[in-house]
Coordinates of C-alpha atoms in Angstrom, one line a residue:
M1 CA -28.1 45.4 14.4
P2 CA -27.9 47.0 10.9
L3 CA -29.3 44.9 8.1
T4 CA -26.0 44.6 6.3
S5 CA -24.3 43.3 9.4
H6 CA -27.0 40.8 10.1
R7 CA -26.7 39.5 6.5
R8 CA -22.9 39.1 6.9
L9 CA -23.4 37.2 10.1
V10 CA -25.9 34.8 8.6
V11 CA -23.8 34.2 5.5
S12 CA -20.7 33.6 7.5
T13 CA -22.3 31.3 10.0
T14 CA -23.9 29.2 7.2
L15 CA -20.6 29.0 5.3
I16 CA -18.7 27.9 8.4
A17 CA -21.4 25.2 9.1
A18 CA -21.2 23.9 5.6
L19 CA -17.4 23.6 5.8
A20 CA -17.7 21.8 9.1
A21 CA -20.2 19.4 7.7
G22 CA -17.9 18.8 4.8
V23 CA -15.2 17.4 7.0
A24 CA -17.4 15.2 9.1
P25 CA -16.6 11.5 8.7
A26 CA -18.8 9.7 6.1
T27 CA -21.0 6.9 7.2
G28 CA -21.4 3.4 5.8
A29 CA -20.0 2.3 2.5
S30 CA -22.0 1.6 -0.6
A31 CA -20.5 0.5 -3.9
A32 CA -23.4 1.9 -5.8
T33 CA -23.6 5.4 -4.2
P34 CA -20.8 7.9 -5.2
R35 CA -19.8 10.7 -2.9
T36 CA -20.9 13.6 -5.1
P37 CA -19.9 17.3 -4.7
A38 CA -23.5 18.0 -3.6
A39 CA -23.3 15.8 -0.5
A40 CA -21.7 18.4 1.8
P41 CA -24.3 21.2 1.3
Q42 CA -27.1 18.7 1.9
A43 CA -25.6 17.6 5.2
S44 CA -25.0 21.2 6.3
A45 CA -28.7 22.1 6.1
A46 CA -29.4 19.7 9.0
L47 CA -26.9 21.3 11.4
P48 CA -28.0 24.0 13.9
Q49 CA -26.6 27.3 12.6
T50 CA -24.8 28.4 15.7
P51 CA -21.1 29.0 16.4
A52 CA -21.1 26.3 19.2
A53 CA -22.6 23.7 16.9
V54 CA -20.0 24.7 14.3
R55 CA -17.1 24.2 16.8
A56 CA -18.6 20.9 17.9
A57 CA -18.8 19.7 14.3
V58 CA -15.2 20.7 13.6
N59 CA -14.0 18.9 16.8
R60 CA -15.6 15.7 15.6
V61 CA -12.9 15.4 12.9
P62 CA -10.0 13.6 14.7
A63 CA -6.6 15.1 14.8
P64 CA -4.1 12.9 13.0
D65 CA -2.3 10.5 15.2
M66 CA 1.2 11.1 14.0
D67 CA 2.6 8.7 16.6
G68 CA 0.5 6.0 14.9
V69 CA 1.8 7.1 11.5
V70 CA 5.3 6.7 12.8
T71 CA 4.4 3.2 14.2
A72 CA 3.3 2.2 10.7
L73 CA 6.5 3.6 9.1
N74 CA 8.6 1.8 11.6
A75 CA 6.7 -1.4 10.8
A76 CA 7.7 -0.9 7.1
L77 CA 11.3 -0.8 8.3
A78 CA 10.9 -3.8 10.5
N79 CA 9.6 -5.7 7.5
G80 CA 12.5 -4.8 5.3
A81 CA 12.3 -1.3 3.9
P82 CA 15.4 0.8 4.2
G83 CA 13.3 3.9 4.8
A84 CA 9.8 5.3 4.8
M85 CA 8.0 8.7 5.1
A86 CA 4.6 10.3 5.3
R87 CA 3.2 13.8 4.8
F88 CA -0.2 14.7 6.2
S89 CA -1.9 18.0 5.2
G90 CA -5.0 19.1 7.1
P91 CA -6.9 22.0 8.7
S92 CA -4.1 22.4 11.3
G93 CA -1.3 22.5 8.7
V94 CA 1.3 20.1 7.4
Q95 CA 2.9 17.4 9.5
S96 CA 5.5 15.0 8.2
R97 CA 7.5 12.1 9.5
T98 CA 10.5 10.2 8.2
V99 CA 12.3 7.0 9.3
G100 CA 15.3 5.1 8.0
V101 CA 17.4 6.0 5.0
Q102 CA 16.8 7.0 1.4
D103 CA 20.2 5.8 0.2
R104 CA 21.7 2.6 1.7
V105 CA 25.2 3.2 0.3
N106 CA 25.6 6.7 1.7
N107 CA 23.3 6.2 4.7
T108 CA 21.4 9.4 3.8
P109 CA 18.4 9.9 6.1
M110 CA 15.0 9.8 4.4
N111 CA 14.0 13.4 3.5
I112 CA 10.4 14.5 3.1
G113 CA 11.3 16.7 0.2
S114 CA 12.9 14.0 -1.9
R115 CA 11.4 12.8 -5.2
F116 CA 10.5 9.2 -5.9
R117 CA 8.8 7.0 -8.5
I118 CA 5.0 6.9 -7.8
G119 CA 4.2 3.8 -9.9
S120 CA 0.5 3.3 -10.4
V121 CA -0.5 6.6 -8.8
S122 CA 0.3 7.7 -12.4
K123 CA -3.0 6.0 -13.4
T124 CA -5.0 8.8 -11.7
F125 CA -3.0 11.4 -13.6
S126 CA -3.7 9.6 -16.9
T127 CA -7.4 9.3 -16.0
V128 CA -7.7 13.1 -15.3
V129 CA -6.3 13.8 -18.8
L130 CA -8.7 11.4 -20.5
L131 CA -11.7 12.7 -18.6
Q132 CA -10.8 16.3 -19.5
L133 CA -10.9 15.1 -23.1
V134 CA -14.3 13.6 -22.4
Q135 CA -15.4 17.0 -21.1
E136 CA -14.2 18.6 -24.3
G137 CA -16.3 16.2 -26.4
R138 CA -13.4 14.4 -28.0
L139 CA -14.5 11.0 -26.8
T140 CA -17.3 9.2 -24.9
L141 CA -16.8 7.0 -21.9
D142 CA -19.2 4.3 -23.1
A143 CA -18.0 4.3 -26.7
P144 CA -15.9 1.3 -27.8
V145 CA -12.2 1.8 -27.8
D146 CA -12.3 0.6 -31.4
T147 CA -14.1 3.9 -32.3
Y148 CA -10.8 5.9 -31.6
L149 CA -8.2 3.2 -32.1
P150 CA -9.6 1.0 -34.9
G151 CA -8.4 -2.6 -34.9
L152 CA -6.3 -2.2 -31.8
L153 CA -8.3 -4.6 -29.6
P154 CA -10.0 -7.9 -30.7
D155 CA -13.2 -7.2 -28.9
A156 CA -15.3 -4.2 -30.0
R157 CA -17.3 -4.5 -26.7
I158 CA -14.4 -3.0 -24.7
T159 CA -15.3 0.6 -23.9
V160 CA -13.2 3.5 -22.6
R161 CA -15.0 3.1 -19.2
H162 CA -13.9 -0.5 -19.1
L163 CA -10.3 0.6 -19.3
L164 CA -10.5 3.1 -16.5
T165 CA -12.4 0.7 -14.2
H166 CA -10.1 -2.3 -14.9
R167 CA -13.1 -4.2 -16.3
S168 CA -11.9 -4.8 -19.9
G169 CA -10.7 -8.3 -19.4
L170 CA -7.3 -7.4 -21.0
A171 CA -4.6 -9.5 -19.3
D172 CA -1.8 -7.9 -17.3
Y173 CA 1.4 -8.6 -19.2
T174 CA 3.4 -7.7 -16.1
D175 CA 2.4 -11.1 -14.5
P176 CA 4.6 -13.1 -16.8
M177 CA 7.1 -10.3 -17.3
F178 CA 8.0 -10.2 -13.6
A179 CA 7.3 -13.8 -12.8
N180 CA 10.9 -14.0 -11.8
T181 CA 11.3 -10.7 -10.0
V182 CA 14.9 -9.5 -10.5
P183 CA 15.7 -11.3 -13.8
G184 CA 12.4 -9.9 -15.2
F185 CA 13.2 -6.4 -14.0
E186 CA 16.8 -6.5 -15.4
S187 CA 15.5 -7.7 -18.7
V188 CA 13.4 -4.5 -19.1
R189 CA 15.4 -2.0 -16.9
N190 CA 16.8 -0.2 -20.0
K191 CA 14.4 -1.4 -22.6
V192 CA 12.2 1.0 -24.5
F193 CA 8.8 -0.4 -25.6
T194 CA 6.2 1.0 -27.9
Y195 CA 2.7 1.1 -26.7
Q196 CA 1.8 -1.4 -29.4
E197 CA 4.4 -3.8 -28.2
L198 CA 2.9 -3.7 -24.7
V199 CA -0.6 -4.2 -26.0
N200 CA 0.6 -7.2 -28.0
L201 CA 2.1 -8.7 -24.9
S202 CA -1.3 -8.5 -23.2
L203 CA -3.2 -9.8 -26.2
A204 CA -0.9 -12.9 -26.4
L205 CA -2.4 -13.9 -23.0
P206 CA -5.9 -15.3 -22.2
R207 CA -8.5 -12.7 -21.4
T208 CA -9.4 -12.5 -17.7
T209 CA -13.1 -11.7 -18.0
E210 CA -15.8 -10.7 -20.5
P211 CA -15.9 -6.9 -20.9
G212 CA -17.7 -5.2 -18.0
V213 CA -18.3 -8.4 -16.0
A214 CA -15.7 -8.1 -13.3
Y215 CA -12.9 -6.0 -11.8
K216 CA -9.4 -7.4 -12.7
Y217 CA -6.5 -5.0 -12.3
S218 CA -4.3 -4.8 -15.4
N219 CA -1.6 -2.3 -16.4
A220 CA -2.6 -3.0 -20.0
N221 CA -5.7 -0.9 -19.6
F222 CA -3.7 2.2 -18.9
V223 CA -1.3 1.6 -21.7
V224 CA -4.3 1.8 -24.0
V225 CA -5.4 5.0 -22.1
G226 CA -2.0 6.5 -23.0
M227 CA -2.6 5.6 -26.6
L228 CA -6.0 7.3 -26.6
I229 CA -4.5 10.5 -25.1
E230 CA -1.8 10.6 -27.7
K231 CA -4.2 9.8 -30.6
L232 CA -6.7 12.5 -29.5
T233 CA -4.2 15.2 -28.7
G234 CA -1.6 14.5 -31.3
K235 CA 1.1 14.9 -28.7
P236 CA 3.0 12.7 -26.2
V237 CA 1.4 12.1 -22.8
A238 CA 4.2 14.1 -21.2
D239 CA 2.8 17.2 -22.9
A240 CA -0.7 16.5 -21.7
Y241 CA 0.4 15.9 -18.1
Q242 CA 2.4 19.1 -18.1
R243 CA -0.2 21.4 -19.8
R244 CA -3.2 20.0 -18.0
I245 CA -2.0 19.0 -14.5
F246 CA 1.6 19.7 -13.6
G247 CA 1.6 23.3 -14.9
P248 CA -1.8 24.5 -13.6
L249 CA -1.2 23.0 -10.1
E250 CA 2.4 24.2 -10.0
L251 CA 3.7 20.7 -9.3
R252 CA 7.3 21.7 -9.7
N253 CA 8.7 18.4 -8.5
T254 CA 6.4 16.2 -10.6
S255 CA 7.4 15.0 -14.1
Y256 CA 6.9 12.2 -16.6
V257 CA 10.3 10.6 -17.3
H258 CA 10.4 8.3 -20.3
P259 CA 12.6 6.9 -21.7
G260 CA 15.2 8.6 -19.5
T261 CA 16.3 6.5 -16.6
T262 CA 17.4 9.0 -13.9
I263 CA 15.5 10.9 -11.2
A264 CA 16.7 14.5 -11.2
G265 CA 17.6 16.4 -8.0
Q266 CA 17.3 15.1 -4.5
H267 CA 15.6 11.7 -4.6
V268 CA 14.9 8.4 -2.8
R269 CA 16.7 5.4 -4.1
G270 CA 14.5 2.3 -4.5
Y271 CA 15.5 -1.3 -3.6
L272 CA 14.1 -4.5 -5.0
Y273 CA 14.0 -7.7 -3.0
P274 CA 15.1 -10.9 -4.9
D275 CA 12.8 -13.9 -4.8
T276 CA 15.4 -16.0 -3.0
A277 CA 15.6 -15.1 0.7
G278 CA 19.0 -13.9 1.8
E279 CA 20.2 -12.5 -1.5
P280 CA 21.2 -8.8 -1.6
L281 CA 18.8 -6.1 -2.5
V282 CA 19.0 -4.7 -6.0
D283 CA 19.1 -0.9 -6.5
S284 CA 16.3 -0.4 -8.9
T285 CA 16.3 3.4 -8.9
E286 CA 17.4 3.9 -12.5
Q287 CA 15.2 2.4 -15.2
T288 CA 13.1 3.5 -18.2
V289 CA 9.8 2.3 -16.7
S290 CA 9.0 1.8 -20.4
W291 CA 7.1 -1.4 -19.4
A292 CA 4.5 0.9 -17.7
Q293 CA 4.6 4.4 -19.3
S294 CA 1.2 6.0 -18.9
A295 CA 0.4 3.2 -16.3
G296 CA 3.3 4.1 -14.0
A297 CA 6.2 6.3 -15.1
V298 CA 5.5 9.6 -13.2
I299 CA 8.0 10.9 -10.6
S300 CA 6.8 13.2 -7.8
D301 CA 7.3 14.1 -4.1
A302 CA 5.1 14.0 -1.1
A303 CA 4.0 17.6 -1.1
D304 CA 3.0 17.5 -4.8
L305 CA 1.0 14.4 -4.3
N306 CA -0.9 16.1 -1.5
T307 CA -1.6 19.0 -3.7
F308 CA -2.7 16.8 -6.6
T309 CA -5.2 14.6 -4.7
R310 CA -6.5 17.6 -2.8
A311 CA -7.1 19.6 -6.0
L312 CA -8.6 16.6 -7.8
V313 CA -11.3 15.9 -5.2
R314 CA -12.1 19.6 -4.8
G315 CA -13.0 19.9 -8.5
R316 CA -10.1 22.0 -9.7
L317 CA -9.2 19.5 -12.6
L318 CA -12.6 18.1 -13.5
S319 CA -16.3 19.2 -13.7
A320 CA -18.8 18.0 -11.1
P321 CA -20.3 15.4 -13.5
M322 CA -16.9 14.0 -14.3
M323 CA -16.0 13.8 -10.6
E324 CA -19.3 12.0 -10.0
A325 CA -18.3 9.5 -12.7
M326 CA -14.8 9.1 -11.3
T327 CA -16.0 8.5 -7.7
T328 CA -18.8 6.0 -8.7
V329 CA -17.1 2.8 -7.4
T330 CA -17.4 -0.9 -7.4
P331 CA -15.8 -3.4 -4.9
T332 CA -12.4 -4.8 -5.6
D333 CA -12.6 -7.5 -3.0
A334 CA -15.0 -9.0 -0.4
T335 CA -13.9 -6.8 2.5
D336 CA -16.5 -4.0 1.9
T337 CA -13.6 -1.5 2.4
R338 CA -12.0 -1.3 -1.0
F339 CA -13.5 0.1 -4.2
Y340 CA -12.4 1.3 -7.6
G341 CA -13.9 4.1 -9.7
L342 CA -12.4 5.6 -12.8
G343 CA -8.6 5.4 -12.2
L344 CA -9.3 6.1 -8.5
R345 CA -9.4 3.9 -5.5
R346 CA -11.7 4.4 -2.5
Y347 CA -10.8 3.0 0.9
D348 CA -13.4 3.0 3.7
L349 CA -11.6 3.3 7.0
S350 CA -12.8 1.9 10.4
C351 CA -13.9 5.4 11.6
G352 CA -16.3 5.8 8.7
T353 CA -14.1 8.1 6.7
R354 CA -13.7 7.5 3.0
V355 CA -10.5 8.4 1.3
Y356 CA -9.8 8.6 -2.4
G357 CA -6.6 8.3 -4.3
H358 CA -4.3 5.5 -5.6
T359 CA -1.6 3.1 -4.5
G360 CA 1.6 2.7 -6.5
T361 CA 4.2 0.0 -7.0
V362 CA 7.2 0.3 -9.2
Q363 CA 10.4 -1.6 -8.6
G364 CA 11.8 -0.2 -5.3
F365 CA 8.9 2.1 -4.3
Y366 CA 5.6 1.6 -2.7
T367 CA 3.4 4.7 -2.6
Y368 CA 0.0 5.8 -1.1
A369 CA -1.6 9.1 -2.1
F370 CA -5.1 9.7 -0.6
S371 CA -7.5 12.5 0.3
T372 CA -10.9 12.9 2.0
R373 CA -13.6 13.8 -0.5
D374 CA -13.8 17.4 0.7
G375 CA -10.0 17.8 0.1
R376 CA -9.3 19.1 3.5
R377 CA -7.1 16.2 4.6
S378 CA -4.6 14.4 2.5
L379 CA -1.8 11.9 3.0
S380 CA 1.2 10.8 0.9
A381 CA 3.4 8.0 2.1
V382 CA 6.3 6.0 0.5
A383 CA 8.6 3.2 1.4
N384 CA 11.7 2.4 -0.7
S385 CA 11.5 -1.4 -1.2
T386 CA 9.3 -3.7 -3.2
N387 CA 8.6 -7.4 -3.7
R388 CA 7.9 -7.4 0.0
G389 CA 4.2 -7.4 0.6
A390 CA 4.5 -6.9 4.4
V391 CA 6.2 -3.6 3.7
N392 CA 3.3 -2.5 1.4
T393 CA 0.7 -3.6 4.1
A394 CA 2.7 -1.7 6.8
L395 CA 2.8 1.5 4.7
G396 CA -1.0 1.3 4.2
G397 CA -1.2 1.3 7.9
T398 CA -0.5 5.0 7.9
L399 CA -4.1 5.7 6.6
E400 CA -6.0 4.8 9.8
P401 CA -4.0 6.9 12.2
A402 CA -3.8 9.8 9.8
F403 CA -7.5 10.0 9.0
C404 CA -9.1 8.4 12.0
G405 CA -6.8 9.7 14.7
K406 CA -5.7 8.0 17.9
K407 CA -7.4 4.7 18.5
P408 CA -9.4 4.8 21.7
A409 CA -9.2 2.1 24.3
S410 CA -12.8 1.2 23.7
A411 CA -13.4 -1.2 20.8
A412 CA -16.5 0.8 19.9
R413 CA -14.5 3.0 17.5
S414 CA -16.3 2.3 14.2
A415 CA -19.1 4.4 12.7
S416 CA -20.6 1.2 11.4
P417 CA -20.9 -2.1 13.2
S418 CA -19.5 -3.9 10.1
A419 CA -16.5 -1.5 9.7
R420 CA -13.0 -3.1 9.9
D421 CA -9.7 -1.7 10.8
F422 CA -8.2 -1.0 7.3
S423 CA -4.6 -1.5 8.5
S424 CA -5.4 -5.2 9.4
L425 CA -5.9 -6.0 5.7
P426 CA -3.1 -7.2 3.3
A427 CA -2.3 -4.5 0.8
E428 CA -3.7 -4.6 -2.7
R429 CA -1.0 -5.4 -5.3
D430 CA -0.3 -3.3 -8.4
L431 CA 2.5 -5.7 -9.5
P432 CA 3.3 -9.4 -8.9
E433 CA 5.1 -10.1 -5.6
R434 CA 6.8 -13.2 -4.3
H435 CA 7.1 -12.2 -0.7

């Protein structure tokens, strides 16, 4: 064989093996150990460099169980959602499923191309912008927020990192704001807040923890993140999103809409359950989302969310050191399956696969947007009702079949003896819920 041909064969075989290793399910979870970009090449070195071994490695990645995804979507309907949908992107292409309706009045079937409010998935977009500013030397993660926004917060110990990890102790003003779900929503549906007003609402409440001591989810953290972005760039967050994320990734159906109230083009209508059982659902589609802004006012569609999470974990938006920081996680509960990094959730599934992304709740819409760390597999899912925790939990049930494949008859499915079926756990809440 000529030397040049031999070199091409060796390089090709090694590259294919590395890719195969990159999609192999991760093993046991560790809150202290991030999944770094270097992990895949290290794993590939241990694999035999033969085509048969490469095919075997690829085959270890389960095909998505789309029937299982549909079962989860139908469970969302059974628990009260008018409609639900999911879009999976993987090595074999894109597969999508829809059930129910996206408009109860016109009985319009759910459409995978429709736009919707993504709620707290917006926090990951905000985090990317802020970490890009860190890369550019405009701020430091472990510097006090007071360095950049003097006098805003009463505790100079609160750092930028504390905001992004929900460890600042700033109270979540949405707890009292939406203590009565529908009246609370209607009181802010068309209201326009300043960032300062939202921060003041948080500071009027008792602090939840000392800075850095414990994880406590709070929308107030990402209001301050929005203030930092605007202070450091001198422009609205909408401009930062567009120039740094939407434009470069060609997310044509993704936008930051504030203080406008409408969703342009074909879209899903969202429905809010009242606190009193039996009362009619409230169409919550049109609102300013000014109560959230940089914590939750982005609008997108399933395809764009797949593109975003895939590009993020593949390093298209942030450097390797920033991705390492973003994916360094701590537990959010005692299940050993749920973790939070910098504006990013990690869920550890029963098959050993770890997925990264965020959940979203804004009145009328539950969203899941997650990807494997290598970016080869991603899932976006949405259901169009909220204040219904069972719907949120059912929608989260799309992750296991999508990323772990069809559940075998044998109970010995887990890569770890302690692994739990993620879909058996109640969903994490991004907003107060009464049902």
